[in-house]
Amino acid sequence: MMDAGTVSRNSLPMIERIHTVDVEPDAEEVAIAGHVHEIRDLGGLVFLIVRDREGLIQVVFKEEREPDLFEAVQDVGSEDVVRVVGEPVESGQAPGGVELVPHEYEVLDEAASPLPLEIAKDVDVDLSTRLDNRALDLRKPEVLAVFTLRSKLMAAMEEWFDEEGFVDIKTPLISKGGAEGGAELFPILYYDRDAFLSQSPQLYKQILMAAGYEAVYETGTAFRAENFATSRHVSEIAMFDVELAYIEDHHDVMDVQEESLRYALRAVAENAERELDLLDVDLEVPEDDFPRITFDEALDLLETEFGHFPEDPTDLDTKGEKLLGEYFEEQGHPAVFVVGYPDEKFYYMQDVEGDEIASRKFDLIYKGLELSSGGQRQHNVDVMREVMAEEGVEEANFEFYLEALDFGTPPHGGYGLGIDRLLQKVTGLDNIKEAIMFPRDPNRLEP
Ligand code: ATP
Ligand code: MG
């Protein structure tokens, strides 16, 4: 007799089974199903370790106890999908402390062999081989953990914004031009016209501020056609975008980012223990206020502490971000805002003092990596047109946006956060591609 509550976690009619982690040693009989993770053949005794999404369980086939099942299991292969009905018994050696004495054994699907990639054994394979065989690589418990953690992280992030009254939006991925235009765009053929994949939803978020939506967020996708070869860039990016109106200044935007990130990290620390364990991560939630330093202070700090001078004096370079990250992390601050870049882009609000220009732009550096860029936007269209003329930006590409903002726009600001980078840093992965199920880079379009 099956134990009550042993059906799958929803009540849809599915193959009867429970998760391996839910197998209690005092149950009479349970059904489990999953992939064959490991096979240990000891003569009259076969141990199968079966893996489902939540964990592993050992099934012990004894020739003298269940000769028919023992015969059937002789043909089993790694990664076959099996279902076992059996009696749980306590066992010191088994993973999870419980093993199954089988009553029924059925193979739902056989796996081809040999496997091009080992799932169970901890062999060192380079990332490119892993990604070539991503379909199998994704089966590894520690890889699956990255993505179940991501799911929990983003659910918590969205929960924060939902509770704060932000509207969940969807902006187009196909556009006539880019947010900033230029070489970073992927051109596509749109019927008989040229179009581009979206680089950022920023213009649309701002149009929604003009439209009176007040506070919005979007879990979306952005495309960058840069020809990079780094451990922190990909061509298709998961982006979390936020925009809010009636702000006093960019500090209100930073407050939102700080609170929401802390909330999401706290949720992971509390609800993703198994994943953090599998990934061997000791996640510290930044409970203190994130330091907010000016761009000039960041430059001074890099010079005096590390003798480092970024090549471009109007931006921090990768090394600069890394050094700043280390400096603040040592003081217990994994996250730090750098505020007031001398960035003269037309869409940022500028603070001008004499001939010093500081834009109300900020970056969030988390564990030494730029996680997001944002700031207070310029909402006065006349000022924007002036700056565009000075900077030589083609107004025609932005006419739909400038027009939309011209009909009354509240002061507003926002940011775009790279979800893949956030996940990379939270899980302590070396390369951003490990934090993406099927990453895209200049050389990889498959799988
Ligand atoms: P970087 O200088 O690191 O290339 P960026 O300043 O060009 O980044 P933004 O336009 O500010 O990037 O995009 C907002 C956020 O999106 C970044 O802070 C980052 O987290 C993420 N992001 C941008 N480009 C990429 C990329 N090619 N791959 C992965 N994430 C990216
Ligand atoms: Mg940036």
Short mmCIF file of C-alpha atoms and ligand atoms in Angstrom, two decimals:
data_model
loop_
_atom_site.label_atom_id
_atom_site.label_comp_id
_atom_site.label_asym_id
_atom_site.label_seq_id
_atom_site.Cartn_x
_atom_site.Cartn_y
_atom_site.Cartn_z
CA MET A 1 0.00 0.00 0.00
CA MET A 2 1.29 3.43 -0.95
CA ASP A 3 1.73 6.00 1.76
CA ALA A 4 -0.65 8.93 1.76
CA GLY A 5 0.84 11.98 0.08
CA THR A 6 3.15 9.96 -2.12
CA VAL A 7 1.84 11.35 -5.39
CA SER A 8 3.93 13.99 -7.13
CA ARG A 9 3.82 17.48 -5.68
CA ASN A 10 0.93 18.67 -7.79
CA SER A 11 -2.30 16.73 -7.95
CA LEU A 12 -2.32 16.16 -11.71
CA PRO A 13 -2.62 12.54 -12.79
CA MET A 14 1.02 11.60 -13.37
CA ILE A 15 3.14 8.53 -12.97
CA GLU A 16 3.00 7.73 -9.29
CA ARG A 17 6.21 8.57 -7.47
CA ILE A 18 7.65 10.70 -4.71
CA HIS A 19 10.93 12.56 -4.62
CA THR A 20 13.92 10.70 -3.24
CA VAL A 21 14.33 13.27 -0.45
CA ASP A 22 10.78 12.59 0.72
CA VAL A 23 11.38 8.88 1.29
CA GLU A 24 10.93 8.20 5.01
CA PRO A 25 12.49 5.07 6.52
CA ASP A 26 9.26 4.09 8.29
CA ALA A 27 7.07 4.13 5.16
CA GLU A 28 5.64 0.75 4.10
CA GLU A 29 6.13 1.19 0.39
CA VAL A 30 7.05 4.08 -1.91
CA ALA A 31 7.56 4.65 -5.62
CA ILE A 32 10.48 6.68 -6.93
CA ALA A 33 11.68 7.43 -10.44
CA GLY A 34 14.75 8.99 -11.97
CA HIS A 35 18.00 8.51 -13.86
CA VAL A 36 20.47 5.78 -12.98
CA HIS A 37 23.28 7.81 -11.46
CA GLU A 38 25.58 4.95 -10.49
CA ILE A 39 25.66 1.17 -10.72
CA ARG A 40 27.68 -0.94 -8.30
CA ASP A 41 27.73 -4.64 -9.14
CA LEU A 42 29.01 -6.84 -6.30
CA GLY A 43 28.17 -10.27 -7.67
CA GLY A 44 24.99 -11.41 -5.97
CA LEU A 45 24.22 -7.82 -5.09
CA VAL A 46 23.56 -4.79 -7.30
CA PHE A 47 23.35 -1.26 -5.92
CA LEU A 48 21.59 1.29 -8.08
CA ILE A 49 21.84 4.93 -7.14
CA VAL A 50 18.83 6.67 -8.66
CA ARG A 51 18.83 10.44 -9.12
CA ASP A 52 15.82 12.70 -9.38
CA ARG A 53 15.74 16.49 -9.29
CA GLU A 54 15.81 16.64 -5.51
CA GLY A 55 18.47 14.07 -4.68
CA LEU A 56 19.75 10.48 -4.75
CA ILE A 57 18.51 7.18 -3.36
CA GLN A 58 20.10 3.75 -3.23
CA VAL A 59 18.18 0.66 -4.35
CA VAL A 60 19.62 -2.73 -3.36
CA PHE A 61 18.87 -5.76 -5.57
CA LYS A 62 19.71 -9.11 -3.93
CA GLU A 63 19.85 -12.24 -6.06
CA GLU A 64 18.54 -14.52 -3.31
CA ARG A 65 15.86 -12.10 -2.09
CA GLU A 66 14.31 -10.96 -5.41
CA PRO A 67 15.75 -13.19 -8.16
CA ASP A 68 13.45 -11.88 -10.95
CA LEU A 69 14.23 -8.22 -10.34
CA PHE A 70 17.88 -9.07 -9.89
CA GLU A 71 17.83 -10.71 -13.31
CA ALA A 72 16.09 -7.68 -14.86
CA VAL A 73 18.56 -5.18 -13.44
CA GLN A 74 21.53 -6.95 -15.05
CA ASP A 75 20.86 -4.97 -18.26
CA VAL A 76 20.68 -1.56 -16.61
CA GLY A 77 22.88 1.20 -17.99
CA SER A 78 24.02 4.59 -16.70
CA GLU A 79 21.39 7.32 -17.18
CA ASP A 80 18.55 4.90 -17.97
CA VAL A 81 15.28 6.28 -16.62
CA VAL A 82 13.80 3.83 -14.12
CA ARG A 83 10.93 3.56 -11.68
CA VAL A 84 11.19 1.50 -8.54
CA VAL A 85 8.53 0.60 -6.02
CA GLY A 86 9.97 -0.65 -2.79
CA GLU A 87 10.26 -0.61 0.96
CA PRO A 88 12.52 2.00 2.55
CA VAL A 89 14.90 0.76 5.23
CA GLU A 90 17.42 2.69 7.25
CA SER A 91 21.01 2.37 6.11
CA GLY A 92 24.12 4.05 7.41
CA GLN A 93 25.99 3.79 4.10
CA ALA A 94 23.26 4.96 1.71
CA PRO A 95 22.99 8.60 0.61
CA GLY A 96 20.28 10.18 2.75
CA GLY A 97 20.46 7.32 5.25
CA VAL A 98 17.70 5.30 3.54
CA GLU A 99 17.77 2.57 0.92
CA LEU A 100 15.03 0.77 -0.97
CA VAL A 101 14.28 -2.94 -1.03
CA PRO A 102 12.68 -3.26 -4.47
CA HIS A 103 9.25 -4.81 -5.05
CA GLU A 104 8.85 -3.57 -8.66
CA TYR A 105 11.42 -2.35 -11.16
CA GLU A 106 10.69 -0.88 -14.57
CA VAL A 107 12.81 0.85 -17.20
CA LEU A 108 10.97 3.85 -18.66
CA ASP A 109 13.72 4.65 -21.16
CA GLU A 110 17.15 3.32 -21.97
CA ALA A 111 20.09 5.70 -22.38
CA ALA A 112 22.43 5.37 -25.35
CA SER A 113 25.98 4.46 -24.48
CA PRO A 114 28.75 5.30 -24.12
CA LEU A 115 27.96 8.68 -22.56
CA PRO A 116 30.11 11.48 -23.99
CA LEU A 117 30.27 13.07 -20.54
CA GLU A 118 30.40 11.53 -17.06
CA ILE A 119 27.53 12.67 -14.84
CA ALA A 120 28.30 11.06 -11.51
CA LYS A 121 32.09 11.08 -11.40
CA ASP A 122 33.81 14.29 -10.47
CA VAL A 123 36.19 14.36 -13.43
CA ASP A 124 37.76 17.61 -14.52
CA VAL A 125 36.40 18.53 -17.95
CA ASP A 126 37.05 21.89 -19.57
CA LEU A 127 34.13 24.28 -19.94
CA SER A 128 34.00 24.11 -23.71
CA THR A 129 33.57 20.29 -23.66
CA ARG A 130 30.94 20.67 -20.98
CA LEU A 131 29.03 23.21 -23.07
CA ASP A 132 29.34 21.09 -26.22
CA ASN A 133 27.59 18.36 -24.21
CA ARG A 134 25.38 20.72 -22.25
CA ALA A 135 22.32 18.46 -22.42
CA LEU A 136 24.21 15.92 -20.29
CA ASP A 137 26.18 18.49 -18.32
CA LEU A 138 22.92 20.02 -17.09
CA ARG A 139 22.10 16.68 -15.39
CA LYS A 140 24.92 17.04 -12.87
CA PRO A 141 23.47 17.79 -9.44
CA GLU A 142 25.82 20.73 -8.93
CA VAL A 143 24.85 22.19 -12.32
CA LEU A 144 21.14 21.69 -11.68
CA ALA A 145 21.71 23.45 -8.35
CA VAL A 146 22.84 26.60 -10.17
CA PHE A 147 19.52 26.79 -11.97
CA THR A 148 17.22 25.86 -9.11
CA LEU A 149 19.05 28.52 -7.09
CA ARG A 150 18.49 30.99 -9.92
CA SER A 151 14.80 30.15 -9.95
CA LYS A 152 14.56 30.85 -6.21
CA LEU A 153 16.64 34.01 -6.47
CA MET A 154 14.53 35.52 -9.23
CA ALA A 155 11.24 34.46 -7.66
CA ALA A 156 12.28 36.35 -4.51
CA MET A 157 13.43 39.34 -6.52
CA GLU A 158 10.12 39.55 -8.37
CA GLU A 159 8.23 39.01 -5.13
CA TRP A 160 9.89 42.09 -3.66
CA PHE A 161 8.86 44.24 -6.61
CA ASP A 162 5.33 42.81 -6.70
CA GLU A 163 4.90 43.60 -3.03
CA GLU A 164 6.18 47.13 -3.51
CA GLY A 165 3.56 47.72 -6.19
CA PHE A 166 5.76 47.62 -9.29
CA VAL A 167 4.05 46.60 -12.54
CA ASP A 168 5.52 43.57 -14.33
CA ILE A 169 6.05 44.68 -17.95
CA LYS A 170 7.10 43.23 -21.30
CA THR A 171 8.91 45.37 -23.85
CA PRO A 172 9.72 44.37 -27.45
CA LEU A 173 12.86 42.45 -28.36
CA ILE A 174 12.75 43.57 -31.97
CA SER A 175 13.32 47.22 -32.68
CA LYS A 176 14.12 49.68 -35.40
CA GLY A 177 17.20 51.00 -33.65
CA GLY A 178 19.09 50.31 -30.42
CA ALA A 179 18.97 52.05 -27.08
CA GLU A 180 22.34 53.53 -27.85
CA GLY A 181 22.79 52.47 -31.44
CA GLY A 182 26.10 51.43 -32.88
CA ALA A 183 28.10 48.31 -33.41
CA GLU A 184 26.76 46.35 -30.45
CA LEU A 185 23.50 45.51 -32.22
CA PHE A 186 22.53 42.28 -33.94
CA PRO A 187 20.88 43.12 -37.26
CA ILE A 188 17.98 40.93 -38.34
CA LEU A 189 15.82 40.77 -41.42
CA TYR A 190 12.32 41.89 -40.44
CA TYR A 191 10.15 40.98 -43.43
CA ASP A 192 11.77 43.20 -46.06
CA ARG A 193 13.33 45.70 -43.69
CA ASP A 194 16.39 45.87 -41.48
CA ALA A 195 15.77 45.70 -37.76
CA PHE A 196 17.75 44.87 -34.63
CA LEU A 197 17.56 42.69 -31.56
CA SER A 198 17.03 44.76 -28.45
CA GLN A 199 20.08 45.81 -26.51
CA SER A 200 18.14 47.20 -23.55
CA PRO A 201 14.51 47.99 -22.68
CA GLN A 202 15.50 51.37 -21.32
CA LEU A 203 13.70 53.62 -23.82
CA TYR A 204 10.47 51.67 -23.41
CA LYS A 205 10.70 51.73 -19.62
CA GLN A 206 11.06 55.50 -19.82
CA ILE A 207 8.10 55.81 -22.17
CA LEU A 208 6.08 53.92 -19.55
CA MET A 209 7.19 56.46 -16.93
CA ALA A 210 5.90 59.21 -19.27
CA ALA A 211 2.70 57.18 -19.60
CA GLY A 212 2.15 57.30 -15.84
CA TYR A 213 2.94 53.67 -14.92
CA GLU A 214 5.04 54.99 -12.01
CA ALA A 215 7.06 51.87 -11.18
CA VAL A 216 7.82 48.90 -13.42
CA TYR A 217 10.10 45.89 -13.64
CA GLU A 218 10.89 43.40 -16.36
CA THR A 219 12.67 40.07 -16.30
CA GLY A 220 13.82 40.02 -19.89
CA THR A 221 16.52 39.46 -22.44
CA ALA A 222 19.07 41.78 -24.03
CA PHE A 223 21.45 41.14 -26.90
CA ARG A 224 24.97 42.51 -27.33
CA ALA A 225 26.97 41.92 -30.49
CA GLU A 226 30.32 42.81 -28.92
CA ASN A 227 33.15 40.58 -30.00
CA PHE A 228 34.29 39.70 -26.48
CA ALA A 229 36.16 36.75 -25.06
CA THR A 230 35.85 37.27 -21.33
CA SER A 231 34.46 35.31 -18.39
CA ARG A 232 31.76 37.95 -17.78
CA HIS A 233 30.27 38.64 -21.24
CA VAL A 234 27.78 36.73 -23.36
CA SER A 235 25.80 37.70 -26.45
CA GLU A 236 22.36 36.94 -25.05
CA ILE A 237 21.87 38.29 -21.54
CA ALA A 238 19.16 37.73 -18.96
CA MET A 239 18.33 41.20 -17.70
CA PHE A 240 16.36 42.49 -14.76
CA ASP A 241 15.21 46.02 -15.50
CA VAL A 242 13.59 48.51 -13.15
CA GLU A 243 12.26 52.03 -13.63
CA LEU A 244 10.45 54.28 -11.15
CA ALA A 245 8.98 57.76 -11.23
CA TYR A 246 8.66 60.64 -8.74
CA ILE A 247 12.16 60.12 -7.40
CA GLU A 248 14.04 62.92 -5.66
CA ASP A 249 17.27 61.78 -7.25
CA HIS A 250 19.31 58.67 -8.14
CA HIS A 251 19.71 57.71 -4.47
CA ASP A 252 16.04 56.67 -4.43
CA VAL A 253 16.82 54.27 -7.28
CA MET A 254 19.84 52.89 -5.41
CA ASP A 255 17.65 52.40 -2.34
CA VAL A 256 15.31 50.22 -4.39
CA GLN A 257 18.15 48.19 -5.82
CA GLU A 258 19.79 47.75 -2.44
CA GLU A 259 16.62 46.64 -0.64
CA SER A 260 15.53 44.26 -3.38
CA LEU A 261 18.93 42.65 -3.76
CA ARG A 262 19.26 42.15 -0.02
CA TYR A 263 15.80 40.58 0.07
CA ALA A 264 16.60 38.20 -2.79
CA LEU A 265 19.96 37.16 -1.30
CA ARG A 266 18.34 36.61 2.09
CA ALA A 267 15.73 34.37 0.44
CA VAL A 268 18.48 32.32 -1.19
CA ALA A 269 20.40 32.00 2.07
CA GLU A 270 17.22 30.75 3.76
CA ASN A 271 15.57 28.67 1.02
CA ALA A 272 18.40 27.33 -1.09
CA GLU A 273 20.49 25.54 1.53
CA ARG A 274 20.76 22.36 -0.51
CA GLU A 275 21.91 24.25 -3.60
CA LEU A 276 24.44 26.34 -1.68
CA ASP A 277 25.72 23.13 -0.11
CA LEU A 278 26.12 21.37 -3.46
CA LEU A 279 27.93 24.42 -4.81
CA ASP A 280 30.04 24.69 -1.67
CA VAL A 281 29.05 28.32 -1.21
CA ASP A 282 28.86 30.16 2.07
CA LEU A 283 26.57 33.03 1.07
CA GLU A 284 26.84 36.16 3.15
CA VAL A 285 23.88 38.50 2.96
CA PRO A 286 25.05 42.14 2.94
CA GLU A 287 22.95 43.40 5.85
CA ASP A 288 24.82 46.72 6.26
CA ASP A 289 24.15 49.70 4.00
CA PHE A 290 25.98 49.35 0.70
CA PRO A 291 28.75 51.99 0.60
CA ARG A 292 28.11 54.70 -2.00
CA ILE A 293 31.32 56.30 -3.20
CA THR A 294 31.74 58.90 -5.90
CA PHE A 295 33.54 58.11 -9.11
CA ASP A 296 36.34 60.48 -8.05
CA GLU A 297 36.67 58.73 -4.69
CA ALA A 298 36.90 55.42 -6.53
CA LEU A 299 39.72 56.74 -8.72
CA ASP A 300 41.57 58.15 -5.67
CA LEU A 301 41.18 54.88 -3.82
CA LEU A 302 42.52 52.87 -6.76
CA GLU A 303 45.50 55.20 -7.04
CA THR A 304 46.44 55.39 -3.36
CA GLU A 305 45.68 51.79 -2.36
CA PHE A 306 46.76 49.96 -5.49
CA GLY A 307 48.64 52.41 -7.72
CA HIS A 308 46.08 51.59 -10.38
CA PHE A 309 44.95 54.05 -13.06
CA PRO A 310 42.06 53.00 -15.36
CA GLU A 311 42.99 53.54 -18.99
CA ASP A 312 39.79 55.44 -19.75
CA PRO A 313 39.61 58.23 -17.11
CA THR A 314 35.80 58.41 -17.43
CA ASP A 315 35.10 54.78 -16.57
CA LEU A 316 36.35 52.01 -14.30
CA ASP A 317 38.10 49.13 -16.01
CA THR A 318 37.72 45.46 -15.14
CA LYS A 319 40.82 45.47 -12.98
CA GLY A 320 39.66 48.62 -11.21
CA GLU A 321 36.28 47.04 -10.44
CA LYS A 322 37.99 43.90 -9.17
CA LEU A 323 40.36 45.83 -6.89
CA LEU A 324 37.53 48.01 -5.54
CA GLY A 325 35.49 44.88 -4.94
CA GLU A 326 38.30 43.23 -3.00
CA TYR A 327 38.94 46.39 -0.98
CA PHE A 328 35.30 46.70 0.12
CA GLU A 329 34.74 42.98 0.56
CA GLU A 330 37.59 42.88 3.06
CA GLN A 331 35.67 45.48 5.05
CA GLY A 332 32.56 43.32 5.00
CA HIS A 333 30.88 45.00 2.01
CA PRO A 334 30.47 42.69 -0.99
CA ALA A 335 28.32 45.32 -2.73
CA VAL A 336 29.30 48.93 -3.38
CA PHE A 337 27.77 51.70 -5.51
CA VAL A 338 30.00 53.96 -7.56
CA VAL A 339 28.08 57.17 -8.21
CA GLY A 340 28.44 60.19 -10.46
CA TYR A 341 30.39 58.99 -13.49
CA PRO A 342 31.55 61.77 -15.80
CA ASP A 343 29.21 60.21 -18.37
CA GLU A 344 27.65 62.72 -20.71
CA LYS A 345 25.06 60.46 -22.33
CA PHE A 346 21.94 62.43 -23.21
CA TYR A 347 19.62 60.28 -21.13
CA TYR A 348 21.35 60.77 -17.78
CA MET A 349 20.60 63.77 -15.57
CA GLN A 350 23.80 65.78 -15.10
CA ASP A 351 25.04 67.70 -12.08
CA VAL A 352 27.19 70.55 -13.31
CA GLU A 353 29.54 72.45 -11.00
CA GLY A 354 31.69 74.97 -12.87
CA ASP A 355 33.21 72.88 -15.64
CA GLU A 356 32.91 69.64 -13.63
CA ILE A 357 30.17 67.37 -14.88
CA ALA A 358 28.96 64.45 -12.84
CA SER A 359 26.08 62.46 -14.23
CA ARG A 360 23.54 60.93 -11.91
CA LYS A 361 24.67 57.56 -13.14
CA PHE A 362 25.68 54.74 -10.81
CA ASP A 363 27.08 51.25 -11.17
CA LEU A 364 26.67 48.50 -8.60
CA ILE A 365 29.85 46.53 -8.09
CA TYR A 366 29.17 43.15 -6.44
CA LYS A 367 32.13 40.96 -5.51
CA GLY A 368 34.34 42.92 -7.88
CA LEU A 369 32.08 42.81 -10.94
CA GLU A 370 29.74 45.40 -12.47
CA LEU A 371 26.27 43.99 -11.83
CA SER A 372 24.16 46.89 -12.98
CA SER A 373 24.17 50.40 -14.40
CA GLY A 374 21.49 52.92 -13.69
CA GLY A 375 20.72 56.43 -12.63
CA GLN A 376 18.33 59.32 -12.76
CA ARG A 377 17.21 60.03 -16.32
CA GLN A 378 16.95 63.38 -18.01
CA HIS A 379 13.21 63.97 -18.44
CA ASN A 380 13.45 67.39 -20.11
CA VAL A 381 13.35 66.70 -23.84
CA ASP A 382 14.77 70.12 -24.80
CA VAL A 383 17.87 69.46 -22.72
CA MET A 384 18.18 65.99 -24.26
CA ARG A 385 18.00 67.40 -27.78
CA GLU A 386 20.76 69.91 -26.92
CA VAL A 387 23.06 67.21 -25.57
CA MET A 388 22.34 64.95 -28.54
CA ALA A 389 23.33 67.73 -30.90
CA GLU A 390 26.55 68.33 -28.95
CA GLU A 391 27.38 64.63 -28.88
CA GLY A 392 26.46 64.07 -32.50
CA VAL A 393 23.71 61.57 -31.72
CA GLU A 394 21.26 61.10 -34.61
CA GLU A 395 17.94 62.39 -33.27
CA ALA A 396 15.92 60.60 -35.94
CA ASN A 397 16.69 57.22 -34.29
CA PHE A 398 15.14 58.42 -31.04
CA GLU A 399 12.22 60.48 -32.31
CA PHE A 400 9.57 58.00 -31.05
CA TYR A 401 11.12 58.22 -27.60
CA LEU A 402 11.70 61.97 -27.49
CA GLU A 403 8.15 62.57 -28.66
CA ALA A 404 6.71 60.26 -26.03
CA LEU A 405 8.63 62.02 -23.28
CA ASP A 406 7.65 65.46 -24.55
CA PHE A 407 4.02 65.09 -23.46
CA GLY A 408 4.74 65.43 -19.72
CA THR A 409 7.13 63.08 -17.95
CA PRO A 410 7.67 62.83 -14.19
CA PRO A 411 11.25 62.76 -12.82
CA HIS A 412 12.37 59.14 -12.96
CA GLY A 413 15.25 56.72 -12.93
CA GLY A 414 16.08 53.06 -13.10
CA TYR A 415 18.66 50.41 -13.76
CA GLY A 416 19.39 47.23 -15.64
CA LEU A 417 20.90 44.35 -13.72
CA GLY A 418 22.63 41.41 -15.40
CA ILE A 419 20.94 38.33 -13.94
CA ASP A 420 23.60 35.95 -15.27
CA ARG A 421 26.37 37.95 -13.60
CA LEU A 422 24.42 38.04 -10.35
CA LEU A 423 24.02 34.27 -10.46
CA GLN A 424 27.68 33.83 -11.39
CA LYS A 425 28.76 35.80 -8.34
CA VAL A 426 26.25 34.28 -5.91
CA THR A 427 27.23 30.74 -6.89
CA GLY A 428 30.95 31.54 -7.09
CA LEU A 429 31.35 30.32 -10.68
CA ASP A 430 34.44 31.25 -12.68
CA ASN A 431 32.64 31.88 -15.94
CA ILE A 432 29.30 33.57 -16.64
CA LYS A 433 28.49 30.84 -19.16
CA GLU A 434 28.22 28.30 -16.34
CA ALA A 435 25.36 30.43 -15.00
CA ILE A 436 23.41 30.18 -18.27
CA MET A 437 21.68 27.01 -19.42
CA PHE A 438 22.48 27.42 -23.11
CA PRO A 439 24.91 30.34 -23.40
CA ARG A 440 25.56 32.29 -26.58
CA ASP A 441 28.92 33.82 -27.39
CA PRO A 442 30.61 34.84 -30.65
CA ASN A 443 31.53 31.19 -31.29
CA ARG A 444 28.60 29.34 -29.79
CA LEU A 445 25.15 29.05 -31.32
CA GLU A 446 24.55 25.44 -30.34
CA PRO A 447 23.26 23.66 -28.36
P1 ATP B 1 30.46 46.02 -19.25
O1 ATP B 1 31.11 47.37 -19.17
O2 ATP B 1 30.79 45.13 -18.08
O3 ATP B 1 30.63 45.36 -20.58
P2 ATP B 1 28.08 47.55 -19.77
O4 ATP B 1 28.33 48.76 -18.94
O5 ATP B 1 28.35 47.60 -21.21
O6 ATP B 1 28.87 46.29 -19.13
P3 ATP B 1 25.27 47.94 -19.41
O7 ATP B 1 24.89 48.46 -20.72
O8 ATP B 1 25.46 48.89 -18.30
O9 ATP B 1 26.58 47.04 -19.57
O10 ATP B 1 24.23 46.78 -19.03
C1 ATP B 1 23.67 46.62 -17.74
C2 ATP B 1 24.14 45.33 -17.10
O11 ATP B 1 23.92 44.22 -17.96
C3 ATP B 1 25.62 45.26 -16.81
O12 ATP B 1 25.91 45.91 -15.60
C4 ATP B 1 25.85 43.77 -16.74
O13 ATP B 1 25.45 43.22 -15.50
C5 ATP B 1 24.93 43.25 -17.79
N1 ATP B 1 25.63 43.06 -19.06
C6 ATP B 1 25.87 43.99 -20.01
N2 ATP B 1 26.51 43.47 -21.06
C7 ATP B 1 26.67 42.16 -20.78
C8 ATP B 1 27.23 41.06 -21.50
N3 ATP B 1 27.74 41.19 -22.72
N4 ATP B 1 27.21 39.84 -20.91
C9 ATP B 1 26.66 39.68 -19.69
N5 ATP B 1 26.12 40.66 -18.97
C10 ATP B 1 26.12 41.89 -19.50
MG MG B 2 27.26 49.53 -17.43
#
